[in-house]
Amino acid sequence: MRKQLSTEGFVVIDNIYTLEEINSILETISQADTSKPTFRRTNDLFAIRQFLKEVPAAYNLIFNNKLNAIVSEFFGDDYFIVKSIYFNKPEQSNWFVAYHQDLTISVDKKLEVEGFGPWTVKQNQFAVQPPLDILEDNFTIRIHLDNTNEYNGALRVIPKSHLKRIYRPETIDWSKETEIVCDVALGGIMIMKPLLLHASNRTTSNNKRRVIHIEFSNRLLPGTLQWSEKKDFRQKLVHHKAKINNRNN
C-alpha cells in the first residue's frame, strides 16, 4: 500500500473505524455550534472548516489506534496536522468539483516570502501556493462516514498525475490518461497526495456523502509564517508505540 501511494498517488484502506466509532463521530459533529463563520451550509453542502479546532471532541475519536498506526507506518513520526475540513454532501446535492490539484496551504497571515504565491483569503483564512517540494511531501487522509461510490460523489482520480508536478486540467490528454473512481466503504479511509488530479460528481443515488478531510505535513514554514491549523500529534503516536512495545514484551 505504501508503494501504491507513492506510485499511483492514492490508496484506499477499509475497516479503520467500526460502525459504533462512526456513530460517535457523527454524534459529536451534530452537537457543534453551527453559527460560526467557519460553518457553511447550503442546499448542496454543509462544511466545517478548521474542523478539529471547531469540533475538538472529535479528535480522540478520529485518531484511534488503527489510524495512528497507519500514519506512523506510512510516514514516520515527524508529521503533524495542518488542515482539517468536514464535508457533508446531502442526498440530493448538485454540488460537483471539477478536476484539480490541491495547490494551496492554510497559513496564519500573508507574508511576502520567496517561492510562496499567489495568495487568497476565504472566510478570514489565508491560503497560499507554496513551493512544490512542500506539496510533494504532504499527504491527505479522507475518512469516510458513509459508503461512497460513483453515485454519491466518490472521488475520481487520474493515477500517477501527482508525479507530473503542476498539471493543468485543461491539458489532460485522455488518450493517455485513465480515470479511476475511488469507492470507499463506511469506516474506510483514502490516503492521497495533494498533487493528484481529482474530481467528484453530483449525487444521483439519494445517499449522503460525509467525509472528514485532514492534511498533514512535516515541513516548517520560513520566517514567521506558520501553519494556521498546526496540531502536533507525535506524542500520541509515541504513546501508541509504547503501548504496543509493552504489550509485546
Coordinates of N, CA, C and O in Angstrom, one line a residue, residues 75 79 132-139 193-194 216-219:
F75 N 4.4 7.0 7.2 CA 5.1 8.3 7.1 C 6.1 8.6 8.2 O 6.8 9.6 8.1
Y79 N 5.3 13.9 11.2 CA 4.3 14.6 10.5 C 3.3 15.2 11.6 O 3.2 14.7 12.7
L132 N 6.7 23.6 -4.7 CA 6.2 22.3 -5.0 C 6.8 21.2 -4.0 O 6.1 20.2 -3.7
D133 N 8.0 21.4 -3.5 CA 8.6 20.3 -2.7 C 7.8 20.2 -1.4 O 7.7 19.1 -0.9
I134 N 7.2 21.2 -0.9 CA 6.3 21.1 0.3 C 5.1 20.3 -0.1 O 4.7 19.3 0.7
L135 N 4.4 20.6 -1.2 CA 3.3 19.8 -1.6 C 3.6 18.3 -1.9 O 2.8 17.4 -1.6
E136 N 4.8 18.1 -2.4 CA 5.2 16.7 -2.7 C 5.4 15.9 -1.5 O 5.2 14.7 -1.5
D137 N 5.8 16.5 -0.4 CA 6.0 15.8 0.9 C 4.7 15.7 1.7 O 4.6 14.8 2.6
N138 N 3.7 16.5 1.4 CA 2.4 16.4 2.2 C 1.6 15.2 1.8 O 1.7 14.6 0.7
F139 N 0.6 14.9 2.6 CA -0.4 13.9 2.3 C -1.7 14.2 2.9 O -1.8 15.0 3.9
K193 N -2.1 12.0 -2.3 CA -1.1 13.1 -2.4 C -1.8 14.4 -3.0 O -2.7 14.3 -3.8
P194 N -1.4 15.5 -2.5 CA -2.1 16.8 -2.9 C -2.1 17.0 -4.4 O -3.0 17.6 -5.0
F216 N -1.7 16.7 6.2 CA -0.5 16.5 7.1 C 0.7 17.0 6.4 O 0.8 16.9 5.2
S217 N 1.7 17.5 7.2 CA 3.0 17.9 6.6 C 4.0 17.7 7.7 O 3.7 17.5 8.9
N218 N 5.3 17.6 7.2 CA 6.4 17.5 8.2 C 7.4 18.7 7.9 O 8.5 18.6 8.4
R219 N 6.9 19.7 7.3 CA 7.7 20.9 6.9 C 7.4 22.1 7.7 O 6.2 22.5 7.9

